Amino acid sequence: MAESAAPTIARPEPVAHRLMVLIALGDVARAEQLADALAASDDLLPTLAGSGMGQTADVAVVDEAALESRAVSPATPCVLLSRRAGHERSTGNVFATLPSSAGGLLIAAALRLAASGYRISRAPPSEAHGDFHAELSEDETPDDNQVRAALSPREAEVLALLAEGAPNKVIARRLNISVHTAKFHVAAILIKLGAANRTDAIAIAMRQGLVLV
């Protein structure tokens, strides 16, 4: 009697780390709306202020009132939504200052960069081709003569999805391509931008005005 084959056990795919995002805004309706928008991203886990999760948050989105009341730990990188957002540099634990009316995609991209140690500021036209400029918090600055990368239309689509935090499988599904092809395009983008990783690619793309989120 032939021996039965050993059952094959499917190993679950590793779960990517989800960033715990604390939302501390005076406008409760806006906070809830933003939480819903951020929850749609696979890599973000939003929670509203007052839930007791403030000390464990990876990154936070706040307004001036939250900063003044110290509702967020000084060690937590913050994205500030401000009606007075201008050309000022981000300082302290505020890694980015965005207009209070900023959309969910832009806020999500800024949160990912802030959590990875990038500071983002609205730069004058002489400093960047787009509206926002991103740099490493260690004061590492880009070459002013850096040439914008020439991306193909498909690579531009992939880059836009990278800015949303989409993994390769989601990129493949959204663009109706294979995962292998998605990986190929991501690798090509990293090479063309001279980026060390996906987060670095988003920062460089924002710096060069290649990402419109």
PDB file of N, CA, C and O in Angstrom, residues 70-122:
ATOM      1  N   ARG A  70       0.525  69.719  24.246  1.00  0.00           N
ATOM      2  CA  ARG A  70       1.411  68.565  24.382  1.00  0.00           C
ATOM      3  C   ARG A  70       0.625  67.253  24.454  1.00  0.00           C
ATOM      4  O   ARG A  70       0.905  66.376  25.274  1.00  0.00           O
ATOM      5  N   ALA A  71      -0.349  67.152  23.553  1.00  0.00           N
ATOM      6  CA  ALA A  71      -1.170  65.946  23.496  1.00  0.00           C
ATOM      7  C   ALA A  71      -0.409  64.767  22.909  1.00  0.00           C
ATOM      8  O   ALA A  71      -0.858  63.632  23.007  1.00  0.00           O
ATOM      9  N   VAL A  72       0.740  65.061  22.297  1.00  0.00           N
ATOM     10  CA  VAL A  72       1.547  64.022  21.664  1.00  0.00           C
ATOM     11  C   VAL A  72       2.916  63.993  22.320  1.00  0.00           C
ATOM     12  O   VAL A  72       3.483  65.038  22.664  1.00  0.00           O
ATOM     13  N   SER A  73       3.469  62.824  22.488  1.00  0.00           N
ATOM     14  CA  SER A  73       4.797  62.678  23.086  1.00  0.00           C
ATOM     15  C   SER A  73       5.831  63.453  22.268  1.00  0.00           C
ATOM     16  O   SER A  73       5.802  63.418  21.037  1.00  0.00           O
ATOM     17  N   PRO A  74       6.757  64.162  22.924  1.00  0.00           N
ATOM     18  CA  PRO A  74       7.795  64.916  22.207  1.00  0.00           C
ATOM     19  C   PRO A  74       8.677  64.029  21.335  1.00  0.00           C
ATOM     20  O   PRO A  74       9.353  64.515  20.431  1.00  0.00           O
ATOM     21  N   ALA A  75       8.673  62.729  21.598  1.00  0.00           N
ATOM     22  CA  ALA A  75       9.504  61.810  20.821  1.00  0.00           C
ATOM     23  C   ALA A  75       8.801  61.315  19.557  1.00  0.00           C
ATOM     24  O   ALA A  75       9.417  60.645  18.723  1.00  0.00           O
ATOM     25  N   THR A  76       7.523  61.639  19.409  1.00  0.00           N
ATOM     26  CA  THR A  76       6.754  61.153  18.259  1.00  0.00           C
ATOM     27  C   THR A  76       6.863  62.119  17.089  1.00  0.00           C
ATOM     28  O   THR A  76       6.525  63.295  17.221  1.00  0.00           O
ATOM     29  N   PRO A  77       7.319  61.673  15.913  1.00  0.00           N
ATOM     30  CA  PRO A  77       7.351  62.541  14.735  1.00  0.00           C
ATOM     31  C   PRO A  77       5.929  62.975  14.381  1.00  0.00           C
ATOM     32  O   PRO A  77       5.009  62.159  14.401  1.00  0.00           O
ATOM     33  N   CYS A  78       5.769  64.252  14.067  1.00  0.00           N
ATOM     34  CA  CYS A  78       4.436  64.792  13.800  1.00  0.00           C
ATOM     35  C   CYS A  78       4.338  65.430  12.419  1.00  0.00           C
ATOM     36  O   CYS A  78       5.300  66.015  11.920  1.00  0.00           O
ATOM     37  N   VAL A  79       3.154  65.326  11.846  1.00  0.00           N
ATOM     38  CA  VAL A  79       2.789  66.090  10.660  1.00  0.00           C
ATOM     39  C   VAL A  79       1.769  67.114  11.126  1.00  0.00           C
ATOM     40  O   VAL A  79       0.713  66.749  11.667  1.00  0.00           O
ATOM     41  N   LEU A  80       2.092  68.382  10.967  1.00  0.00           N
ATOM     42  CA  LEU A  80       1.237  69.463  11.449  1.00  0.00           C
ATOM     43  C   LEU A  80       0.321  69.958  10.330  1.00  0.00           C
ATOM     44  O   LEU A  80       0.788  70.305   9.246  1.00  0.00           O
ATOM     45  N   LEU A  81      -0.976  69.982  10.605  1.00  0.00           N
ATOM     46  CA  LEU A  81      -1.940  70.572   9.678  1.00  0.00           C
ATOM     47  C   LEU A  81      -2.222  71.979  10.179  1.00  0.00           C
ATOM     48  O   LEU A  81      -2.752  72.168  11.274  1.00  0.00           O
ATOM     49  N   SER A  82      -1.834  72.974   9.378  1.00  0.00           N
ATOM     50  CA  SER A  82      -1.898  74.355   9.831  1.00  0.00           C
ATOM     51  C   SER A  82      -2.537  75.263   8.795  1.00  0.00           C
ATOM     52  O   SER A  82      -2.284  75.136   7.596  1.00  0.00           O
ATOM     53  N   ARG A  83      -3.340  76.195   9.258  1.00  0.00           N
ATOM     54  CA  ARG A  83      -3.902  77.212   8.370  1.00  0.00           C
ATOM     55  C   ARG A  83      -2.844  78.238   7.991  1.00  0.00           C
ATOM     56  O   ARG A  83      -3.027  79.006   7.053  1.00  0.00           O
ATOM     57  N   ARG A  84      -1.747  78.237   8.740  1.00  0.00           N
ATOM     58  CA  ARG A  84      -0.665  79.192   8.468  1.00  0.00           C
ATOM     59  C   ARG A  84       0.511  78.524   7.755  1.00  0.00           C
ATOM     60  O   ARG A  84       1.608  79.047   7.758  1.00  0.00           O
ATOM     61  N   ALA A  85       0.271  77.350   7.159  1.00  0.00           N
ATOM     62  CA  ALA A  85       1.354  76.627   6.479  1.00  0.00           C
ATOM     63  C   ALA A  85       1.938  77.492   5.378  1.00  0.00           C
ATOM     64  O   ALA A  85       1.229  77.998   4.521  1.00  0.00           O
ATOM     65  N   GLY A  86       3.253  77.666   5.412  1.00  0.00           N
ATOM     66  CA  GLY A  86       3.915  78.478   4.407  1.00  0.00           C
ATOM     67  C   GLY A  86       5.224  77.856   3.996  1.00  0.00           C
ATOM     68  O   GLY A  86       5.295  76.669   3.729  1.00  0.00           O
ATOM     69  N   HIS A  87       6.303  78.624   3.986  1.00  0.00           N
ATOM     70  CA  HIS A  87       7.598  78.136   3.554  1.00  0.00           C
ATOM     71  C   HIS A  87       8.518  77.808   4.719  1.00  0.00           C
ATOM     72  O   HIS A  87       9.698  77.611   4.553  1.00  0.00           O
ATOM     73  N   GLU A  88       7.967  77.742   5.930  1.00  0.00           N
ATOM     74  CA  GLU A  88       8.817  77.537   7.084  1.00  0.00           C
ATOM     75  C   GLU A  88       9.374  76.118   7.120  1.00  0.00           C
ATOM     76  O   GLU A  88       8.748  75.181   6.641  1.00  0.00           O
ATOM     77  N   ARG A  89      10.545  75.981   7.723  1.00  0.00           N
ATOM     78  CA  ARG A  89      11.153  74.667   7.899  1.00  0.00           C
ATOM     79  C   ARG A  89      10.504  73.961   9.083  1.00  0.00           C
ATOM     80  O   ARG A  89      10.082  74.595  10.042  1.00  0.00           O
ATOM     81  N   SER A  90      10.449  72.652   9.011  1.00  0.00           N
ATOM     82  CA  SER A  90       9.937  71.872  10.129  1.00  0.00           C
ATOM     83  C   SER A  90      11.008  71.783  11.208  1.00  0.00           C
ATOM     84  O   SER A  90      12.189  71.666  10.915  1.00  0.00           O
ATOM     85  N   THR A  91      10.594  71.860  12.460  1.00  0.00           N
ATOM     86  CA  THR A  91      11.543  71.832  13.574  1.00  0.00           C
ATOM     87  C   THR A  91      11.017  70.934  14.679  1.00  0.00           C
ATOM     88  O   THR A  91       9.837  70.596  14.727  1.00  0.00           O
ATOM     89  N   GLY A  92      11.896  70.595  15.618  1.00  0.00           N
ATOM     90  CA  GLY A  92      11.498  69.770  16.745  1.00  0.00           C
ATOM     91  C   GLY A  92      10.938  68.439  16.287  1.00  0.00           C
ATOM     92  O   GLY A  92      11.501  67.779  15.423  1.00  0.00           O
ATOM     93  N   ASN A  93       9.794  68.057  16.885  1.00  0.00           N
ATOM     94  CA  ASN A  93       9.196  66.794  16.452  1.00  0.00           C
ATOM     95  C   ASN A  93       8.169  66.992  15.352  1.00  0.00           C
ATOM     96  O   ASN A  93       7.468  66.048  14.979  1.00  0.00           O
ATOM     97  N   VAL A  94       8.073  68.220  14.811  1.00  0.00           N
ATOM     98  CA  VAL A  94       7.227  68.473  13.639  1.00  0.00           C
ATOM     99  C   VAL A  94       8.075  68.245  12.389  1.00  0.00           C
ATOM    100  O   VAL A  94       8.960  69.035  12.076  1.00  0.00           O
ATOM    101  N   PHE A  95       7.818  67.175  11.694  1.00  0.00           N
ATOM    102  CA  PHE A  95       8.612  66.807  10.529  1.00  0.00           C
ATOM    103  C   PHE A  95       8.016  67.330   9.229  1.00  0.00           C
ATOM    104  O   PHE A  95       8.672  67.305   8.195  1.00  0.00           O
ATOM    105  N   ALA A  96       6.774  67.774   9.262  1.00  0.00           N
ATOM    106  CA  ALA A  96       6.142  68.319   8.064  1.00  0.00           C
ATOM    107  C   ALA A  96       5.019  69.249   8.473  1.00  0.00           C
ATOM    108  O   ALA A  96       4.316  69.001   9.460  1.00  0.00           O
ATOM    109  N   THR A  97       4.878  70.358   7.733  1.00  0.00           N
ATOM    110  CA  THR A  97       3.771  71.285   7.948  1.00  0.00           C
ATOM    111  C   THR A  97       2.983  71.375   6.653  1.00  0.00           C
ATOM    112  O   THR A  97       3.516  71.806   5.626  1.00  0.00           O
ATOM    113  N   LEU A  98       1.729  70.938   6.696  1.00  0.00           N
ATOM    114  CA  LEU A  98       0.873  70.917   5.516  1.00  0.00           C
ATOM    115  C   LEU A  98      -0.335  71.815   5.741  1.00  0.00           C
ATOM    116  O   LEU A  98      -0.715  72.085   6.892  1.00  0.00           O
ATOM    117  N   PRO A  99      -0.965  72.274   4.670  1.00  0.00           N
ATOM    118  CA  PRO A  99      -2.191  73.071   4.833  1.00  0.00           C
ATOM    119  C   PRO A  99      -3.255  72.247   5.546  1.00  0.00           C
ATOM    120  O   PRO A  99      -3.328  71.026   5.382  1.00  0.00           O
ATOM    121  N   SER A 100      -4.091  72.899   6.319  1.00  0.00           N
ATOM    122  CA  SER A 100      -5.132  72.191   7.065  1.00  0.00           C
ATOM    123  C   SER A 100      -6.108  71.481   6.135  1.00  0.00           C
ATOM    124  O   SER A 100      -6.779  70.535   6.539  1.00  0.00           O
ATOM    125  N   SER A 101      -6.174  71.930   4.881  1.00  0.00           N
ATOM    126  CA  SER A 101      -7.091  71.341   3.908  1.00  0.00           C
ATOM    127  C   SER A 101      -6.446  70.220   3.090  1.00  0.00           C
ATOM    128  O   SER A 101      -7.048  69.720   2.143  1.00  0.00           O
ATOM    129  N   ALA A 102      -5.227  69.823   3.439  1.00  0.00           N
ATOM    130  CA  ALA A 102      -4.512  68.795   2.672  1.00  0.00           C
ATOM    131  C   ALA A 102      -5.321  67.513   2.594  1.00  0.00           C
ATOM    132  O   ALA A 102      -6.029  67.137   3.528  1.00  0.00           O
ATOM    133  N   GLY A 103      -5.213  66.825   1.451  1.00  0.00           N
ATOM    134  CA  GLY A 103      -5.950  65.587   1.241  1.00  0.00           C
ATOM    135  C   GLY A 103      -5.314  64.402   1.944  1.00  0.00           C
ATOM    136  O   GLY A 103      -4.161  64.448   2.380  1.00  0.00           O
ATOM    137  N   GLY A 104      -6.069  63.328   2.044  1.00  0.00           N
ATOM    138  CA  GLY A 104      -5.611  62.135   2.738  1.00  0.00           C
ATOM    139  C   GLY A 104      -4.360  61.522   2.146  1.00  0.00           C
ATOM    140  O   GLY A 104      -3.486  61.052   2.878  1.00  0.00           O
ATOM    141  N   LEU A 105      -4.237  61.505   0.806  1.00  0.00           N
ATOM    142  CA  LEU A 105      -3.073  60.895   0.167  1.00  0.00           C
ATOM    143  C   LEU A 105      -1.796  61.662   0.499  1.00  0.00           C
ATOM    144  O   LEU A 105      -0.751  61.060   0.771  1.00  0.00           O
ATOM    145  N   LEU A 106      -1.883  62.982   0.468  1.00  0.00           N
ATOM    146  CA  LEU A 106      -0.709  63.792   0.786  1.00  0.00           C
ATOM    147  C   LEU A 106      -0.318  63.617   2.250  1.00  0.00           C
ATOM    148  O   LEU A 106       0.858  63.470   2.578  1.00  0.00           O
ATOM    149  N   ILE A 107      -1.313  63.616   3.135  1.00  0.00           N
ATOM    150  CA  ILE A 107      -1.031  63.435   4.554  1.00  0.00           C
ATOM    151  C   ILE A 107      -0.410  62.063   4.798  1.00  0.00           C
ATOM    152  O   ILE A 107       0.556  61.924   5.552  1.00  0.00           O
ATOM    153  N   ALA A 108      -0.954  61.038   4.147  1.00  0.00           N
ATOM    154  CA  ALA A 108      -0.426  59.679   4.318  1.00  0.00           C
ATOM    155  C   ALA A 108       1.023  59.596   3.860  1.00  0.00           C
ATOM    156  O   ALA A 108       1.872  58.991   4.529  1.00  0.00           O
ATOM    157  N   ALA A 109       1.337  60.213   2.715  1.00  0.00           N
ATOM    158  CA  ALA A 109       2.710  60.196   2.212  1.00  0.00           C
ATOM    159  C   ALA A 109       3.636  60.912   3.189  1.00  0.00           C
ATOM    160  O   ALA A 109       4.751  60.451   3.469  1.00  0.00           O
ATOM    161  N   ALA A 110       3.189  62.060   3.724  1.00  0.00           N
ATOM    162  CA  ALA A 110       4.010  62.808   4.677  1.00  0.00           C
ATOM    163  C   ALA A 110       4.217  62.014   5.964  1.00  0.00           C
ATOM    164  O   ALA A 110       5.301  62.033   6.550  1.00  0.00           O
ATOM    165  N   LEU A 111       3.196  61.291   6.407  1.00  0.00           N
ATOM    166  CA  LEU A 111       3.315  60.478   7.620  1.00  0.00           C
ATOM    167  C   LEU A 111       4.350  59.373   7.437  1.00  0.00           C
ATOM    168  O   LEU A 111       5.160  59.107   8.328  1.00  0.00           O
ATOM    169  N   ARG A 112       4.333  58.717   6.286  1.00  0.00           N
ATOM    170  CA  ARG A 112       5.300  57.644   6.028  1.00  0.00           C
ATOM    171  C   ARG A 112       6.721  58.192   6.032  1.00  0.00           C
ATOM    172  O   ARG A 112       7.640  57.568   6.576  1.00  0.00           O
ATOM    173  N   LEU A 113       6.902  59.339   5.404  1.00  0.00           N
ATOM    174  CA  LEU A 113       8.232  59.940   5.351  1.00  0.00           C
ATOM    175  C   LEU A 113       8.674  60.399   6.738  1.00  0.00           C
ATOM    176  O   LEU A 113       9.826  60.181   7.136  1.00  0.00           O
ATOM    177  N   ALA A 114       7.775  61.031   7.486  1.00  0.00           N
ATOM    178  CA  ALA A 114       8.123  61.497   8.834  1.00  0.00           C
ATOM    179  C   ALA A 114       8.504  60.326   9.732  1.00  0.00           C
ATOM    180  O   ALA A 114       9.467  60.400  10.497  1.00  0.00           O
ATOM    181  N   ALA A 115       7.768  59.235   9.625  1.00  0.00           N
ATOM    182  CA  ALA A 115       8.066  58.061  10.448  1.00  0.00           C
ATOM    183  C   ALA A 115       9.417  57.459  10.097  1.00  0.00           C
ATOM    184  O   ALA A 115      10.041  56.797  10.928  1.00  0.00           O
ATOM    185  N   SER A 116       9.887  57.706   8.864  1.00  0.00           N
ATOM    186  CA  SER A 116      11.182  57.172   8.418  1.00  0.00           C
ATOM    187  C   SER A 116      12.320  58.163   8.623  1.00  0.00           C
ATOM    188  O   SER A 116      13.443  57.914   8.200  1.00  0.00           O
ATOM    189  N   GLY A 117      12.026  59.322   9.249  1.00  0.00           N
ATOM    190  CA  GLY A 117      13.085  60.266   9.570  1.00  0.00           C
ATOM    191  C   GLY A 117      13.279  61.393   8.579  1.00  0.00           C
ATOM    192  O   GLY A 117      14.267  62.124   8.665  1.00  0.00           O
ATOM    193  N   TYR A 118      12.349  61.565   7.636  1.00  0.00           N
ATOM    194  CA  TYR A 118      12.468  62.649   6.665  1.00  0.00           C
ATOM    195  C   TYR A 118      11.711  63.875   7.147  1.00  0.00           C
ATOM    196  O   TYR A 118      10.608  63.768   7.700  1.00  0.00           O
ATOM    197  N   ARG A 119      12.296  65.037   6.928  1.00  0.00           N
ATOM    198  CA  ARG A 119      11.609  66.299   7.198  1.00  0.00           C
ATOM    199  C   ARG A 119      11.156  66.875   5.871  1.00  0.00           C
ATOM    200  O   ARG A 119      11.902  66.882   4.898  1.00  0.00           O
ATOM    201  N   ILE A 120       9.939  67.370   5.841  1.00  0.00           N
ATOM    202  CA  ILE A 120       9.345  67.850   4.604  1.00  0.00           C
ATOM    203  C   ILE A 120       8.915  69.293   4.803  1.00  0.00           C
ATOM    204  O   ILE A 120       8.310  69.632   5.818  1.00  0.00           O
ATOM    205  N   SER A 121       9.244  70.130   3.849  1.00  0.00           N
ATOM    206  CA  SER A 121       8.827  71.518   3.945  1.00  0.00           C
ATOM    207  C   SER A 121       8.334  71.990   2.595  1.00  0.00           C
ATOM    208  O   SER A 121       8.699  71.447   1.552  1.00  0.00           O
ATOM    209  N   ARG A 122       7.476  72.999   2.621  1.00  0.00           N
ATOM    210  CA  ARG A 122       7.024  73.616   1.376  1.00  0.00           C
ATOM    211  C   ARG A 122       8.152  74.529   0.927  1.00  0.00           C
ATOM    212  O   ARG A 122       8.489  75.504   1.599  1.00  0.00           O
TER     213      ARG A 122
END
